[in-house]
Amino acid sequence: MNRKILDLIRSARIGHLATASSNLQPSLTPVVFVIEQKSIFIPLDDKPKTTTIKQLKRVKNITENPRVSFLVDHYEEDWKKLWFVMLIGHATLLHQKGKYQTTNEELIRIRSMLVEKYTQYTKIGIGNLYIKISIDKTVYWKFSHSSKNGNNYKRNRMISSHIV
């Protein structure tokens, strides 16, 4: 992933996690996150919830079907400034105690990044369970205009790349 796209993702305050159940029923959830290398990390924090963490739709869906999409975007009334990045990959659940394919060092680093990005975590708990998205494909789009005629817009530009 190129540096410009990585910087756009890091600058976003929220993302949208798309999951699907085993019968392909879609679900979309706004989430906070951090990105490190080729992975997105989403905490399942201690904010009040209407159900247990294990019963959250996104957790159940990931357990049934780990294929996910993750979207960050930027909107302004000046459409010349629009952009989005969609990351497609597979998700796993990570537990602070190393129970789900992780090391404590990895989650200590992620926890620190989350507290730095979201100061709200100094007042509420981050929790011990995280969603980790391993990125397989990146799709980037931004609005661009023609240099020949500043008033005419050319076709929107989309860049798609596969992470190897």
PDB file of C-alpha atoms in Angstrom:
ATOM      1  CA  MET A   1       0.000   0.000   0.000  1.00  0.00           C
ATOM      2  CA  ASN A   2       1.489   3.339  -0.935  1.00  0.00           C
ATOM      3  CA  ARG A   3       2.300   5.969   1.678  1.00  0.00           C
ATOM      4  CA  LYS A   4      -0.402   8.429   0.526  1.00  0.00           C
ATOM      5  CA  ILE A   5      -3.176   5.857   0.951  1.00  0.00           C
ATOM      6  CA  LEU A   6      -1.787   4.723   4.300  1.00  0.00           C
ATOM      7  CA  ASP A   7      -1.745   8.350   5.521  1.00  0.00           C
ATOM      8  CA  LEU A   8      -5.377   8.830   4.416  1.00  0.00           C
ATOM      9  CA  ILE A   9      -6.431   5.729   6.359  1.00  0.00           C
ATOM     10  CA  ARG A  10      -4.512   6.825   9.458  1.00  0.00           C
ATOM     11  CA  SER A  11      -6.110  10.291   9.349  1.00  0.00           C
ATOM     12  CA  ALA A  12      -9.652   8.888   9.418  1.00  0.00           C
ATOM     13  CA  ARG A  13     -11.371   8.919  12.818  1.00  0.00           C
ATOM     14  CA  ILE A  14     -13.933   6.229  12.011  1.00  0.00           C
ATOM     15  CA  GLY A  15     -14.230   3.370   9.588  1.00  0.00           C
ATOM     16  CA  HIS A  16     -17.087   1.132   8.554  1.00  0.00           C
ATOM     17  CA  LEU A  17     -16.756  -2.612   8.985  1.00  0.00           C
ATOM     18  CA  ALA A  18     -18.838  -4.749   6.630  1.00  0.00           C
ATOM     19  CA  THR A  19     -19.401  -8.359   7.609  1.00  0.00           C
ATOM     20  CA  ALA A  20     -21.750 -11.066   6.357  1.00  0.00           C
ATOM     21  CA  SER A  21     -23.233 -14.067   8.083  1.00  0.00           C
ATOM     22  CA  SER A  22     -22.892 -17.597   6.727  1.00  0.00           C
ATOM     23  CA  ASN A  23     -26.147 -17.066   4.773  1.00  0.00           C
ATOM     24  CA  LEU A  24     -24.609 -13.854   3.322  1.00  0.00           C
ATOM     25  CA  GLN A  25     -26.841 -11.432   5.246  1.00  0.00           C
ATOM     26  CA  PRO A  26     -24.766  -8.202   5.291  1.00  0.00           C
ATOM     27  CA  SER A  27     -24.120  -6.020   8.319  1.00  0.00           C
ATOM     28  CA  LEU A  28     -22.335  -2.654   8.530  1.00  0.00           C
ATOM     29  CA  THR A  29     -20.913  -1.149  11.730  1.00  0.00           C
ATOM     30  CA  PRO A  30     -19.116   2.172  12.343  1.00  0.00           C
ATOM     31  CA  VAL A  31     -15.922   1.503  14.321  1.00  0.00           C
ATOM     32  CA  VAL A  32     -12.761   3.080  15.651  1.00  0.00           C
ATOM     33  CA  PHE A  33      -9.511   1.518  14.501  1.00  0.00           C
ATOM     34  CA  VAL A  34      -5.771   1.715  13.956  1.00  0.00           C
ATOM     35  CA  ILE A  35      -3.719   0.390  11.071  1.00  0.00           C
ATOM     36  CA  GLU A  36      -0.336  -1.260  11.404  1.00  0.00           C
ATOM     37  CA  GLN A  37       1.526  -2.637   8.421  1.00  0.00           C
ATOM     38  CA  LYS A  38      -1.045  -4.674   6.454  1.00  0.00           C
ATOM     39  CA  SER A  39      -3.620  -5.055   9.226  1.00  0.00           C
ATOM     40  CA  ILE A  40      -6.522  -3.077  10.693  1.00  0.00           C
ATOM     41  CA  PHE A  41      -7.236  -3.453  14.420  1.00  0.00           C
ATOM     42  CA  ILE A  42     -10.673  -2.728  15.885  1.00  0.00           C
ATOM     43  CA  PRO A  43     -11.223  -2.917  19.651  1.00  0.00           C
ATOM     44  CA  LEU A  44     -14.340  -4.473  21.149  1.00  0.00           C
ATOM     45  CA  ASP A  45     -14.201  -1.998  23.992  1.00  0.00           C
ATOM     46  CA  ASP A  46     -15.999  -1.492  27.278  1.00  0.00           C
ATOM     47  CA  LYS A  47     -18.569   1.037  26.004  1.00  0.00           C
ATOM     48  CA  PRO A  48     -22.094  -0.028  27.057  1.00  0.00           C
ATOM     49  CA  LYS A  49     -23.580  -2.578  24.651  1.00  0.00           C
ATOM     50  CA  THR A  50     -27.034  -4.086  24.328  1.00  0.00           C
ATOM     51  CA  THR A  51     -25.627  -7.633  24.316  1.00  0.00           C
ATOM     52  CA  THR A  52     -22.491  -9.534  25.273  1.00  0.00           C
ATOM     53  CA  ILE A  53     -19.428  -9.145  23.061  1.00  0.00           C
ATOM     54  CA  LYS A  54     -19.748 -12.737  21.827  1.00  0.00           C
ATOM     55  CA  GLN A  55     -23.331 -12.001  20.712  1.00  0.00           C
ATOM     56  CA  LEU A  56     -22.429  -8.856  18.724  1.00  0.00           C
ATOM     57  CA  LYS A  57     -23.465  -9.293  15.084  1.00  0.00           C
ATOM     58  CA  ARG A  58     -19.986  -8.434  13.797  1.00  0.00           C
ATOM     59  CA  VAL A  59     -18.370 -11.019  16.106  1.00  0.00           C
ATOM     60  CA  LYS A  60     -20.875 -13.733  15.179  1.00  0.00           C
ATOM     61  CA  ASN A  61     -20.485 -12.931  11.476  1.00  0.00           C
ATOM     62  CA  ILE A  62     -16.677 -13.072  11.618  1.00  0.00           C
ATOM     63  CA  THR A  63     -16.911 -16.429  13.381  1.00  0.00           C
ATOM     64  CA  GLU A  64     -19.184 -17.746  10.617  1.00  0.00           C
ATOM     65  CA  ASN A  65     -17.592 -15.939   7.662  1.00  0.00           C
ATOM     66  CA  PRO A  66     -14.212 -14.209   8.103  1.00  0.00           C
ATOM     67  CA  ARG A  67     -14.359 -12.315   4.751  1.00  0.00           C
ATOM     68  CA  VAL A  68     -14.847  -8.580   5.452  1.00  0.00           C
ATOM     69  CA  SER A  69     -14.609  -5.141   3.887  1.00  0.00           C
ATOM     70  CA  PHE A  70     -13.481  -2.013   5.691  1.00  0.00           C
ATOM     71  CA  LEU A  71     -14.175   1.502   4.396  1.00  0.00           C
ATOM     72  CA  VAL A  72     -12.771   4.905   5.305  1.00  0.00           C
ATOM     73  CA  ASP A  73     -13.893   7.962   3.412  1.00  0.00           C
ATOM     74  CA  HIS A  74     -13.824  11.739   3.292  1.00  0.00           C
ATOM     75  CA  TYR A  75     -16.738  13.929   2.270  1.00  0.00           C
ATOM     76  CA  GLU A  76     -16.882  17.678   1.698  1.00  0.00           C
ATOM     77  CA  GLU A  77     -19.359  19.869  -0.140  1.00  0.00           C
ATOM     78  CA  ASP A  78     -16.497  20.584  -2.553  1.00  0.00           C
ATOM     79  CA  TRP A  79     -16.611  17.276  -4.403  1.00  0.00           C
ATOM     80  CA  LYS A  80     -13.084  17.800  -5.720  1.00  0.00           C
ATOM     81  CA  LYS A  81     -11.945  16.753  -2.241  1.00  0.00           C
ATOM     82  CA  LEU A  82     -13.826  13.447  -2.046  1.00  0.00           C
ATOM     83  CA  TRP A  83     -11.950  10.176  -1.512  1.00  0.00           C
ATOM     84  CA  PHE A  84     -12.409   6.676  -0.138  1.00  0.00           C
ATOM     85  CA  VAL A  85     -10.279   3.650   0.621  1.00  0.00           C
ATOM     86  CA  MET A  86     -11.846   0.196   0.799  1.00  0.00           C
ATOM     87  CA  LEU A  87      -9.832  -2.628   2.277  1.00  0.00           C
ATOM     88  CA  ILE A  88     -10.917  -6.197   1.590  1.00  0.00           C
ATOM     89  CA  GLY A  89      -9.588  -9.049   3.658  1.00  0.00           C
ATOM     90  CA  HIS A  90     -10.270 -11.608   6.314  1.00  0.00           C
ATOM     91  CA  ALA A  91     -10.848 -11.038  10.004  1.00  0.00           C
ATOM     92  CA  THR A  92      -9.811 -12.917  13.102  1.00  0.00           C
ATOM     93  CA  LEU A  93     -10.563 -12.325  16.770  1.00  0.00           C
ATOM     94  CA  LEU A  94      -7.578 -11.593  18.998  1.00  0.00           C
ATOM     95  CA  HIS A  95      -7.645 -11.901  22.771  1.00  0.00           C
ATOM     96  CA  GLN A  96      -5.304  -9.958  25.053  1.00  0.00           C
ATOM     97  CA  LYS A  97      -4.024 -13.181  26.617  1.00  0.00           C
ATOM     98  CA  GLY A  98      -2.783 -14.605  23.309  1.00  0.00           C
ATOM     99  CA  LYS A  99      -5.725 -16.983  23.033  1.00  0.00           C
ATOM    100  CA  TYR A 100      -6.526 -16.111  19.397  1.00  0.00           C
ATOM    101  CA  GLN A 101      -3.332 -16.250  17.271  1.00  0.00           C
ATOM    102  CA  THR A 102      -1.511 -13.240  18.694  1.00  0.00           C
ATOM    103  CA  THR A 103       1.196 -12.195  21.081  1.00  0.00           C
ATOM    104  CA  ASN A 104       0.776  -9.897  24.026  1.00  0.00           C
ATOM    105  CA  GLU A 105       3.482  -7.619  22.551  1.00  0.00           C
ATOM    106  CA  GLU A 106       1.397  -7.067  19.437  1.00  0.00           C
ATOM    107  CA  LEU A 107      -1.690  -6.082  21.434  1.00  0.00           C
ATOM    108  CA  ILE A 108       0.298  -3.908  23.841  1.00  0.00           C
ATOM    109  CA  ARG A 109       1.491  -1.924  20.784  1.00  0.00           C
ATOM    110  CA  ILE A 110      -2.037  -1.775  19.333  1.00  0.00           C
ATOM    111  CA  ARG A 111      -3.527  -0.703  22.678  1.00  0.00           C
ATOM    112  CA  SER A 112      -0.975   2.120  22.900  1.00  0.00           C
ATOM    113  CA  MET A 113      -1.808   3.265  19.339  1.00  0.00           C
ATOM    114  CA  LEU A 114      -5.534   3.277  20.159  1.00  0.00           C
ATOM    115  CA  VAL A 115      -5.056   5.349  23.333  1.00  0.00           C
ATOM    116  CA  GLU A 116      -2.913   7.828  21.391  1.00  0.00           C
ATOM    117  CA  LYS A 117      -5.488   8.178  18.592  1.00  0.00           C
ATOM    118  CA  TYR A 118      -8.611   8.112  20.795  1.00  0.00           C
ATOM    119  CA  THR A 119      -8.066   9.871  24.137  1.00  0.00           C
ATOM    120  CA  GLN A 120     -11.502   8.618  25.237  1.00  0.00           C
ATOM    121  CA  TYR A 121      -9.743   5.346  26.057  1.00  0.00           C
ATOM    122  CA  THR A 122      -8.048   7.028  29.009  1.00  0.00           C
ATOM    123  CA  LYS A 123     -11.529   7.141  30.597  1.00  0.00           C
ATOM    124  CA  ILE A 124     -13.117   3.858  29.459  1.00  0.00           C
ATOM    125  CA  GLY A 125     -11.609   0.432  29.001  1.00  0.00           C
ATOM    126  CA  ILE A 126     -10.403  -0.764  25.619  1.00  0.00           C
ATOM    127  CA  GLY A 127     -11.315  -4.323  26.499  1.00  0.00           C
ATOM    128  CA  ASN A 128      -9.403  -7.524  25.826  1.00  0.00           C
ATOM    129  CA  LEU A 129     -10.864  -8.583  22.503  1.00  0.00           C
ATOM    130  CA  TYR A 130      -9.944  -7.125  19.105  1.00  0.00           C
ATOM    131  CA  ILE A 131     -10.857  -7.687  15.494  1.00  0.00           C
ATOM    132  CA  LYS A 132      -7.819  -7.967  13.243  1.00  0.00           C
ATOM    133  CA  ILE A 133      -8.327  -7.559   9.512  1.00  0.00           C
ATOM    134  CA  SER A 134      -5.546  -8.935   7.334  1.00  0.00           C
ATOM    135  CA  ILE A 135      -5.724  -6.885   4.140  1.00  0.00           C
ATOM    136  CA  ASP A 136      -5.824  -8.788   0.840  1.00  0.00           C
ATOM    137  CA  LYS A 137      -6.873  -5.978  -1.501  1.00  0.00           C
ATOM    138  CA  THR A 138      -6.970  -2.168  -1.428  1.00  0.00           C
ATOM    139  CA  VAL A 139      -9.297  -0.041  -3.523  1.00  0.00           C
ATOM    140  CA  TYR A 140      -8.643   3.726  -3.554  1.00  0.00           C
ATOM    141  CA  TRP A 141     -10.727   6.372  -5.279  1.00  0.00           C
ATOM    142  CA  LYS A 142     -10.545  10.135  -5.378  1.00  0.00           C
ATOM    143  CA  PHE A 143     -12.245  12.754  -7.442  1.00  0.00           C
ATOM    144  CA  SER A 144      -9.902  14.301  -9.976  1.00  0.00           C
ATOM    145  CA  HIS A 145     -10.351  16.895 -12.686  1.00  0.00           C
ATOM    146  CA  SER A 146      -8.873  17.371 -16.123  1.00  0.00           C
ATOM    147  CA  SER A 147      -5.841  19.621 -16.399  1.00  0.00           C
ATOM    148  CA  LYS A 148      -6.885  20.729 -19.932  1.00  0.00           C
ATOM    149  CA  ASN A 149     -10.086  22.399 -18.812  1.00  0.00           C
ATOM    150  CA  GLY A 150     -10.327  23.253 -15.141  1.00  0.00           C
ATOM    151  CA  ASN A 151     -14.137  23.421 -15.276  1.00  0.00           C
ATOM    152  CA  ASN A 152     -14.691  19.938 -16.688  1.00  0.00           C
ATOM    153  CA  TYR A 153     -14.264  16.859 -14.594  1.00  0.00           C
ATOM    154  CA  LYS A 154     -12.803  13.771 -16.081  1.00  0.00           C
ATOM    155  CA  ARG A 155     -13.824  10.273 -15.122  1.00  0.00           C
ATOM    156  CA  ASN A 156     -13.337   9.437 -11.464  1.00  0.00           C
ATOM    157  CA  ARG A 157     -10.099   7.625 -10.752  1.00  0.00           C
ATOM    158  CA  MET A 158      -9.941   4.304  -8.963  1.00  0.00           C
ATOM    159  CA  ILE A 159      -6.782   2.475  -8.064  1.00  0.00           C
ATOM    160  CA  SER A 160      -7.015  -1.125  -6.980  1.00  0.00           C
ATOM    161  CA  SER A 161      -4.123  -3.158  -5.723  1.00  0.00           C
ATOM    162  CA  HIS A 162      -3.655  -6.576  -4.228  1.00  0.00           C
ATOM    163  CA  ILE A 163      -1.517  -6.950  -1.130  1.00  0.00           C
ATOM    164  CA  VAL A 164       0.984  -9.750  -1.470  1.00  0.00           C
TER     165      VAL A 164
END
